[in-house]
One Martini backbone bead per residue (centre of mass of N, CA, C, O) as a GRO file, in nm:
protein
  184
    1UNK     BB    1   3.585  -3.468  -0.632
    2UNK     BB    2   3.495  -3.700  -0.413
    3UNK     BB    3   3.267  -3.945  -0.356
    4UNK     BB    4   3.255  -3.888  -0.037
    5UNK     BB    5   3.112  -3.558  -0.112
    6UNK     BB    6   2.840  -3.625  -0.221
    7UNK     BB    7   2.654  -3.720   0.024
    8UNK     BB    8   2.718  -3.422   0.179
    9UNK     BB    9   2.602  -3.242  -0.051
   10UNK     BB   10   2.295  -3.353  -0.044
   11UNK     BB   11   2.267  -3.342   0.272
   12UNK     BB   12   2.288  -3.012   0.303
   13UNK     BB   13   2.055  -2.973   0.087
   14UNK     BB   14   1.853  -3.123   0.186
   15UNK     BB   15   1.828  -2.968   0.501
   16UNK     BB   16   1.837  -2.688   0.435
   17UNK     BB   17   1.564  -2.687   0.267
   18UNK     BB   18   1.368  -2.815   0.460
   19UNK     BB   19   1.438  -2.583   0.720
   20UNK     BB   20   1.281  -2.386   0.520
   21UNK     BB   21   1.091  -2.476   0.303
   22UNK     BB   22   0.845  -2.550   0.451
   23UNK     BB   23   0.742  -2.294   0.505
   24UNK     BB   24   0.689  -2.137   0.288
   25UNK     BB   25   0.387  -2.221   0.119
   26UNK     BB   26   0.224  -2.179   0.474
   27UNK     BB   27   0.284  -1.893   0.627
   28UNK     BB   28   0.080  -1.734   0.551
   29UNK     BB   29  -0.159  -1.892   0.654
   30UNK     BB   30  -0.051  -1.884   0.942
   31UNK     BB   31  -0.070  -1.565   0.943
   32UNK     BB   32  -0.366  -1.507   0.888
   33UNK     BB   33  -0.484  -1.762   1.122
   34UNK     BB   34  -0.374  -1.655   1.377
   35UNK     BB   35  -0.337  -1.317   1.354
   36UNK     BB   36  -0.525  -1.180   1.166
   37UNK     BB   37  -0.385  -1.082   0.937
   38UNK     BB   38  -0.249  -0.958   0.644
   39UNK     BB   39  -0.072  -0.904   0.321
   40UNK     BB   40   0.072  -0.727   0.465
   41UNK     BB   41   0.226  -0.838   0.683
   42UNK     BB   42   0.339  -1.056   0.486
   43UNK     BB   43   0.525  -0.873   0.337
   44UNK     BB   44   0.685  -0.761   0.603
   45UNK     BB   45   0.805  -1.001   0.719
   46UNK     BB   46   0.957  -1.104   0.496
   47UNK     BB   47   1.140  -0.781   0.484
   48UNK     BB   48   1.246  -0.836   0.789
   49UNK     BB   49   1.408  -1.106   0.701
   50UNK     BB   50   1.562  -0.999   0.471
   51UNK     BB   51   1.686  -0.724   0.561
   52UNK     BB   52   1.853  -0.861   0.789
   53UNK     BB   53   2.026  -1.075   0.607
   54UNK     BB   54   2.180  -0.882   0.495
   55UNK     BB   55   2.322  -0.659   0.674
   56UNK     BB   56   2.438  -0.972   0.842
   57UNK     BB   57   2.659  -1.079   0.609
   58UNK     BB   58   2.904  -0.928   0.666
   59UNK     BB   59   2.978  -0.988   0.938
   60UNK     BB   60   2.943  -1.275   0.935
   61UNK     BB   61   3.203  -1.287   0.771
   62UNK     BB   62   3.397  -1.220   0.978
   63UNK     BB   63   3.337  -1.395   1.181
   64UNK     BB   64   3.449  -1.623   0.989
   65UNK     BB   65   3.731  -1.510   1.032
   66UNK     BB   66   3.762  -1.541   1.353
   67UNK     BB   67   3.621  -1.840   1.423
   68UNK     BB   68   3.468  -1.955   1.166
   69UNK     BB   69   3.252  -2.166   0.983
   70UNK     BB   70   3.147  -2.328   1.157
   71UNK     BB   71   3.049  -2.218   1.369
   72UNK     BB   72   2.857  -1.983   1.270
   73UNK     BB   73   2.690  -2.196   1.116
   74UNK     BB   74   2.599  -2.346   1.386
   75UNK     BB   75   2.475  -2.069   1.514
   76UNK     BB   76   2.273  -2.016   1.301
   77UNK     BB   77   2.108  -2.280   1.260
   78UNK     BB   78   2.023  -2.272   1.562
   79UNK     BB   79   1.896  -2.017   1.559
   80UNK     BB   80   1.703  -2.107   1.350
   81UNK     BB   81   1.572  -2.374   1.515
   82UNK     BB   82   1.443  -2.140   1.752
   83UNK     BB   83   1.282  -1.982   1.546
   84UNK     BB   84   1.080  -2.198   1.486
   85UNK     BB   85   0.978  -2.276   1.720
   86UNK     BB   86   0.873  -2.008   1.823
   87UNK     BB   87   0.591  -2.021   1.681
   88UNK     BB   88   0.452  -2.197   1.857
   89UNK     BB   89   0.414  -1.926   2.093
   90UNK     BB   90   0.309  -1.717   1.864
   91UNK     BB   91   0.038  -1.469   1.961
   92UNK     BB   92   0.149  -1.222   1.818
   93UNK     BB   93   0.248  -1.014   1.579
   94UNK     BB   94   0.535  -0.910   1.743
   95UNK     BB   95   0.632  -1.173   1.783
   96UNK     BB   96   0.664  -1.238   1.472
   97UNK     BB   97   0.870  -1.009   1.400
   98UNK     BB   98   1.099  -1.065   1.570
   99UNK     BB   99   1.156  -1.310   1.501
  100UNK     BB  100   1.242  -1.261   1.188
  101UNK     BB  101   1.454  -1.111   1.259
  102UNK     BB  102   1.626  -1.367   1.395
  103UNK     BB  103   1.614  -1.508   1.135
  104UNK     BB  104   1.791  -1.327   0.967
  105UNK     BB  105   2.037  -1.334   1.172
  106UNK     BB  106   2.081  -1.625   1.099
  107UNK     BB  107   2.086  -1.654   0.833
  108UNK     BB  108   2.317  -1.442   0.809
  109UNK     BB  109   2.520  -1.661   0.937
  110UNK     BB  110   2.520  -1.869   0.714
  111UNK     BB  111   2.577  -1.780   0.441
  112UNK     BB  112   2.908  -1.745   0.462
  113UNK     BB  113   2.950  -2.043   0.575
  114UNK     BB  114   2.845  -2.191   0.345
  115UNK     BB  115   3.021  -2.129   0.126
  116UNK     BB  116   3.297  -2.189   0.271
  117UNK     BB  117   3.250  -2.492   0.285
  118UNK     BB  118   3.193  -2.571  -0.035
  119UNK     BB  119   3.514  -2.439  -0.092
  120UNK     BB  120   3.636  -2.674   0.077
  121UNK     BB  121   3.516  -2.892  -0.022
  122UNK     BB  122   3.607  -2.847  -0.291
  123UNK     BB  123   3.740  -2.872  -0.599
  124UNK     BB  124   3.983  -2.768  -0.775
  125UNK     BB  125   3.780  -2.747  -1.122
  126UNK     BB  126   3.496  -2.875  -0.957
  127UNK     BB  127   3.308  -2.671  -0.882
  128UNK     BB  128   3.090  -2.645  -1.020
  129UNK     BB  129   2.956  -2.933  -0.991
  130UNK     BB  130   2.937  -2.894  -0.680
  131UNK     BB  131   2.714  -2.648  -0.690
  132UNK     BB  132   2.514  -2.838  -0.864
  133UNK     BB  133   2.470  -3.053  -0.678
  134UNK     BB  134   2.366  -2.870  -0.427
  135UNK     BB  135   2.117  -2.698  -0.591
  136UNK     BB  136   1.972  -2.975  -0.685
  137UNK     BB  137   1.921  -3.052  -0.379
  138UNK     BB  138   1.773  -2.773  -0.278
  139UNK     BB  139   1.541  -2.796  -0.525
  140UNK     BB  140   1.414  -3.070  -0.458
  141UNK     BB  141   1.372  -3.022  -0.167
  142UNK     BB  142   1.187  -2.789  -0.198
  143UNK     BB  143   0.979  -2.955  -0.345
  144UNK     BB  144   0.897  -3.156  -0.142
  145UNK     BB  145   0.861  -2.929   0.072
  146UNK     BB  146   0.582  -2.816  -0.050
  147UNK     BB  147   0.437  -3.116  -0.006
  148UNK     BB  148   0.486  -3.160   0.286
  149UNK     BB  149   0.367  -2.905   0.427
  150UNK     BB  150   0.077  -2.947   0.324
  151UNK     BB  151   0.038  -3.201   0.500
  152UNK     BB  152   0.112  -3.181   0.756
  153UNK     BB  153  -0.076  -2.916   0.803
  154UNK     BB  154  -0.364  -3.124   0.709
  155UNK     BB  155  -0.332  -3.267   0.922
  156UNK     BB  156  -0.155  -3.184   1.215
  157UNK     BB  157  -0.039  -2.890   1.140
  158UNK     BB  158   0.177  -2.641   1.250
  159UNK     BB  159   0.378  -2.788   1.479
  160UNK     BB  160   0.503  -3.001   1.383
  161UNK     BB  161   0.656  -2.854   1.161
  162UNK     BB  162   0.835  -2.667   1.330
  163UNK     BB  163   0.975  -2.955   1.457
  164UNK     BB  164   1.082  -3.023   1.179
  165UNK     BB  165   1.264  -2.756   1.090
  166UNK     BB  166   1.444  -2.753   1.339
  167UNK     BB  167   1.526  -3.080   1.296
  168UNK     BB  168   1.717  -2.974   1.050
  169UNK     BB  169   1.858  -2.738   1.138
  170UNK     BB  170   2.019  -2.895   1.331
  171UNK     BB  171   2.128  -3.135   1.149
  172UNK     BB  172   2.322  -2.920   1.007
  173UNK     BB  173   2.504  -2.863   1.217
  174UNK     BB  174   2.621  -3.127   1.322
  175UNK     BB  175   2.622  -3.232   1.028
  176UNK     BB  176   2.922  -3.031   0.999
  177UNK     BB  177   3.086  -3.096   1.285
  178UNK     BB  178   3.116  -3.364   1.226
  179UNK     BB  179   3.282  -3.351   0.932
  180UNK     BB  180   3.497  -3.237   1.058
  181UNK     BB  181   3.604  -3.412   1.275
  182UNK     BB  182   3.671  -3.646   1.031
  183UNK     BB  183   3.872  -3.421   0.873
  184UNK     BB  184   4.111  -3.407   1.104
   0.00000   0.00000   0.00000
């Protein structure tokens, strides 16, 4: 591994994990206060983001042998990024389910491109080390991302959030793309 690609590998794990950190430690709080949904509903929200991000993980992984890992990462943050903004417009909770199935959609699209990218991007003999360093980055991150969200929310509100964590993952498909072009 390269010293220039220590700042790319800091920079990935903490954008990837603020555009969706921000969100875990206030979204209960959000699906309650809007929705006047139940801890049914929060429970059952995230288990229809999680098994749809499951389902579409093996296609998703088709698709990066198809048509390449940049381009499907990029589709998926992109796609992300709408999910996220989407929460600003959802005032029904069936709308909330929808959001939550595409958003699983998106995270299934983002996670083997985002590992095959990692595996290109590290040094064999070093990958250990590269994933060790993308981890503790995306773990800080986590942690940052959950006093930023509480911060934010009581400040500001919910909407401020979701157009910041929108821009997180958005700025991760580009710097993706980015990166990719200066490196052929």
């Amino acid at each position: 591994m390269q010293r220039a690609e220590i700042p790319l590998i800091i920079t990935l794990g903490t954008l990837s994990s603020l555009g969706v950190g921000l969100l875990g430690p206030v979204y209960p709080i959000f699906v309650v206060n809007r929705f006047s949904a139940s801890i049914v509903d929060v429970g059952l929200l995230a288990a229809v983001f999680s098994l749809t991000a499951a389902i579409f993980k093996t296609p998703a992984g088709r698709l990066v042998d198809l048509y390449g890992k940049e381009k499907i990462f990029f589709a998926g943050v992109m796609a992300g990024a709408v999910c996220s903004l989407s929460y600003v417009f959802a005032f029904d909770l069936m709308q909330l389910y929808i959001i939550e199935f595409f958003f699983g959609v998106a995270y299934g699209l983002q996670s083997p491109a985002r590992l095959l990218l990692m595996v290109d991007i590290s040094e064999k003999g070093k990958r250990g080390l590269f994933f060790g360093i993308f981890e503790s980055a995306y773990d800080i991150a986590g942690a940052v991302a959950a006093l930023l969200s509480v911060a934010i929310v009581s400040t500001l509100g919910f909407e401020p959030l979701f157009f910041i964590c929108s821009g997180c993952q958005a700025t991760t498909g580009f710097f993706v793309l980015k990166s990719r072009n200066t490196s052929h």
